[in-house]
Amino acid sequence: MNVSAAASGGAGGLGGIWDAIVTDFAKLGEPAAWVVFGQVLMIDIMLAGDNAIIVGALAAGLPADQRRKVIMIGILAALVLRIIFALLVTQLMQIVGLIFAGGILLLWVSWKMYRELRHSGESHGSPEIEGDEHAGLRPAKSFAGAAWAVAVADVSMSLDNVLAVAGAAREHPGILVIGLLLSVALMGIAANILAKYIERYRWIAWVGLVIILWVAGKMIYDGFIDPKVGLTTLFA
């Protein structure tokens, strides 16, 4: 059973999604299912916290009232975008080459995360978000500039999040659905808390980076050889 089948058609579709969730979580006694669920959870934690850090760093140079508005706009926009991309993920994952492209995109995310972990920081940070002083980003100079930079970052990171979760849990549609719901909840409720702990315990960020690199490699491999949506189908 795939996610597209589970997500199709009204009440039957909702019933299919619920069946997939029950089936996958009934298998959590199996090591493979735990590995997938752990990957999805770590991806959600890392990218929600990273999103909060980037938003805070971009807003850091603004006056306090404008800074708070940009941070709120950034978090709400990321929340909405994650919901939109999550609703579209079943269609997106059927596009030939998109899984491969998503893997390449995650490699870029991994490189950016690595640079942030190694960087001394160029922003003094914003009081509202802990850890953003080490983001390696220059704060925006105006409200409009910050809002635009945050919007671009949100689109990229929300798509990264959804594609990463989908890539990690393609064979487990129930875990995929729960992972997407978790990504929305973590971004909307706990992004700043996650950012604080990621900054305090840097090893969490390194573990998250390794997992995202693994998922990126798997997506690139699957996106090349998959018999339905892999790049090889273009040359068959």
XYZ file of C-alpha atoms in Angstrom:
236
model
C 0.000 0.000 0.000
C 1.372 3.455 -0.860
C 0.600 6.893 0.495
C -1.206 7.948 -2.675
C -3.674 5.106 -2.252
C -4.081 5.896 1.426
C -4.681 9.581 0.752
C -7.229 9.234 -2.040
C -10.926 9.770 -1.898
C -12.859 11.136 1.071
C -13.708 8.926 4.020
C -12.185 5.883 2.361
C -8.952 7.821 2.004
C -8.978 8.841 5.674
C -9.705 5.241 6.604
C -6.788 4.132 4.467
C -4.478 6.633 6.167
C -5.608 5.406 9.592
C -5.088 1.779 8.538
C -1.570 2.627 7.346
C -0.763 4.330 10.676
C -2.094 1.389 12.700
C -0.252 -1.129 10.514
C 3.100 0.666 10.698
C 2.939 1.339 14.430
C 1.968 -2.276 15.054
C 5.326 -3.122 13.460
C 7.361 -0.922 15.806
C 8.583 -4.106 17.440
C 10.624 -4.643 14.276
C 14.057 -2.960 14.181
C 13.529 -1.623 10.628
C 10.398 0.296 11.645
C 12.161 1.776 14.683
C 15.067 2.906 12.503
C 12.684 4.675 10.103
C 10.700 6.289 12.936
C 13.944 7.443 14.598
C 15.170 8.964 11.336
C 11.886 10.806 10.822
C 11.857 12.123 14.403
C 15.453 13.385 14.203
C 14.835 15.061 10.825
C 11.797 16.856 12.263
C 13.682 18.002 15.368
C 16.712 19.221 13.431
C 14.891 21.080 10.665
C 12.323 22.692 12.981
C 15.100 23.958 15.261
C 17.264 25.006 12.321
C 14.358 26.928 10.800
C 13.881 28.858 14.061
C 17.609 29.687 14.255
C 17.688 31.030 10.680
C 14.552 33.146 11.194
C 15.991 34.583 14.414
C 19.365 35.391 12.828
C 17.793 37.166 9.844
C 15.605 39.281 12.144
C 18.370 40.075 14.649
C 19.317 43.484 13.219
C 15.824 44.990 13.455
C 14.224 47.039 16.261
C 12.515 44.910 18.910
C 8.931 45.395 17.687
C 9.816 44.648 14.046
C 12.020 41.721 15.095
C 9.175 40.049 16.976
C 6.844 40.548 13.980
C 9.357 38.979 11.547
C 9.950 36.002 13.847
C 6.194 35.441 14.235
C 5.638 35.796 10.482
C 8.488 33.358 9.835
C 7.193 30.690 12.183
C 3.581 31.006 10.976
C 4.677 30.940 7.323
C 6.773 27.820 7.930
C 3.795 26.198 9.658
C 1.456 26.933 6.729
C 4.021 25.865 4.120
C 4.661 22.552 5.881
C 0.918 21.830 5.860
C 0.641 22.712 2.146
C 3.681 20.638 1.146
C 2.506 17.752 3.330
C -0.861 17.725 1.523
C 0.936 17.718 -1.831
C 3.689 15.223 -0.988
C 1.858 12.186 -2.371
C 1.562 13.906 -5.738
C 5.089 15.329 -5.581
C 6.647 11.927 -4.926
C 5.079 10.568 -8.140
C 6.944 13.064 -10.351
C 9.772 11.393 -12.250
C 13.110 12.704 -11.005
C 11.772 14.606 -7.999
C 13.070 12.095 -5.448
C 16.516 12.416 -7.043
C 16.221 16.226 -7.036
C 15.071 16.116 -3.403
C 18.190 14.127 -2.495
C 20.401 16.740 -4.170
C 18.497 19.470 -2.298
C 19.112 17.666 1.003
C 22.828 17.464 0.203
C 22.800 21.261 -0.072
C 20.918 21.462 3.259
C 23.546 19.186 4.823
C 26.360 21.414 3.522
C 24.611 24.495 4.907
C 24.115 22.792 8.296
C 27.777 21.754 8.345
C 28.873 25.334 7.680
C 26.595 26.574 10.468
C 28.042 24.024 12.908
C 31.596 25.076 12.017
C 30.918 28.823 11.794
C 31.882 31.366 14.428
C 28.810 33.453 13.643
C 28.238 36.838 12.019
C 24.987 37.792 13.764
C 24.656 38.959 17.357
C 21.397 37.007 17.510
C 17.918 37.927 18.620
C 16.795 37.692 22.265
C 13.699 35.741 21.211
C 15.613 32.790 19.693
C 18.489 31.104 21.537
C 21.343 29.834 19.377
C 20.785 32.077 16.359
C 23.963 34.059 17.061
C 25.879 31.097 15.589
C 23.839 30.783 12.398
C 26.569 32.296 10.226
C 24.017 34.638 8.615
C 24.075 38.402 8.371
C 20.914 40.000 9.791
C 18.653 41.834 7.338
C 18.808 45.662 7.407
C 15.096 46.386 6.956
C 11.721 44.882 7.858
C 10.924 44.236 4.176
C 14.346 42.684 3.585
C 14.020 40.436 6.627
C 10.476 39.378 5.703
C 11.566 38.500 2.153
C 14.670 36.588 3.318
C 12.590 34.667 5.863
C 9.945 33.828 3.236
C 12.583 32.406 0.864
C 14.209 30.426 3.683
C 10.826 29.078 4.804
C 9.881 27.818 1.335
C 13.207 26.031 0.979
C 13.312 24.541 4.479
C 9.653 23.490 4.526
C 10.092 21.643 1.233
C 13.343 20.145 2.537
C 11.549 18.924 5.668
C 8.654 17.298 3.814
C 10.884 15.682 1.175
C 13.308 14.408 3.842
C 10.508 12.809 5.874
C 8.960 11.347 2.716
C 12.339 10.018 1.576
C 13.041 8.378 4.937
C 9.606 6.728 5.250
C 8.529 5.956 1.676
C 7.912 2.280 2.468
C 6.091 3.099 5.725
C 3.119 5.346 4.841
C 1.798 5.390 8.413
C 5.117 6.637 9.802
C 5.289 9.117 6.902
C 1.917 10.636 7.857
C 2.846 10.832 11.558
C 6.225 12.350 10.618
C 4.587 15.104 8.580
C 2.152 15.862 11.416
C 5.087 15.965 13.851
C 6.987 18.386 11.620
C 4.019 20.775 11.666
C 3.542 20.442 15.432
C 7.232 20.934 16.243
C 7.523 23.995 14.004
C 4.375 25.587 15.416
C 4.826 24.776 19.105
C 8.403 23.978 20.006
C 10.732 25.514 17.395
C 12.450 27.920 19.796
C 12.821 25.236 22.497
C 14.411 22.902 19.948
C 16.743 25.665 18.763
C 17.901 26.234 22.363
C 18.698 22.573 23.012
C 20.355 22.050 19.627
C 22.649 24.972 20.470
C 23.334 23.715 24.004
C 23.961 20.091 23.030
C 25.847 20.329 19.750
C 26.149 16.542 19.367
C 22.411 16.455 18.588
C 23.077 18.634 15.548
C 25.903 16.361 14.355
C 23.719 13.259 14.703
C 20.959 15.035 12.802
C 23.416 16.022 10.065
C 24.541 12.401 9.606
C 20.935 11.196 9.378
C 20.005 13.856 6.818
C 23.094 12.934 4.769
C 22.036 9.266 4.879
C 18.502 10.120 3.732
C 19.902 12.343 0.962
C 22.091 9.510 -0.309
C 19.193 7.057 -0.188
C 16.917 9.483 -2.059
C 19.554 10.045 -4.764
C 20.023 6.282 -5.190
C 16.288 5.506 -5.184
C 15.563 8.520 -7.364
C 17.913 7.114 -9.972
C 16.885 3.437 -10.036
C 13.219 3.482 -8.942
C 11.242 1.636 -11.672
C 8.342 4.131 -11.497
C 9.780 7.586 -10.754
C 13.535 7.087 -11.131
C 15.649 8.867 -13.730
C 16.302 5.535 -15.454
C 12.685 5.554 -16.659
C 13.546 8.511 -18.899
C 16.010 6.349 -20.825
C 14.000 3.127 -20.900
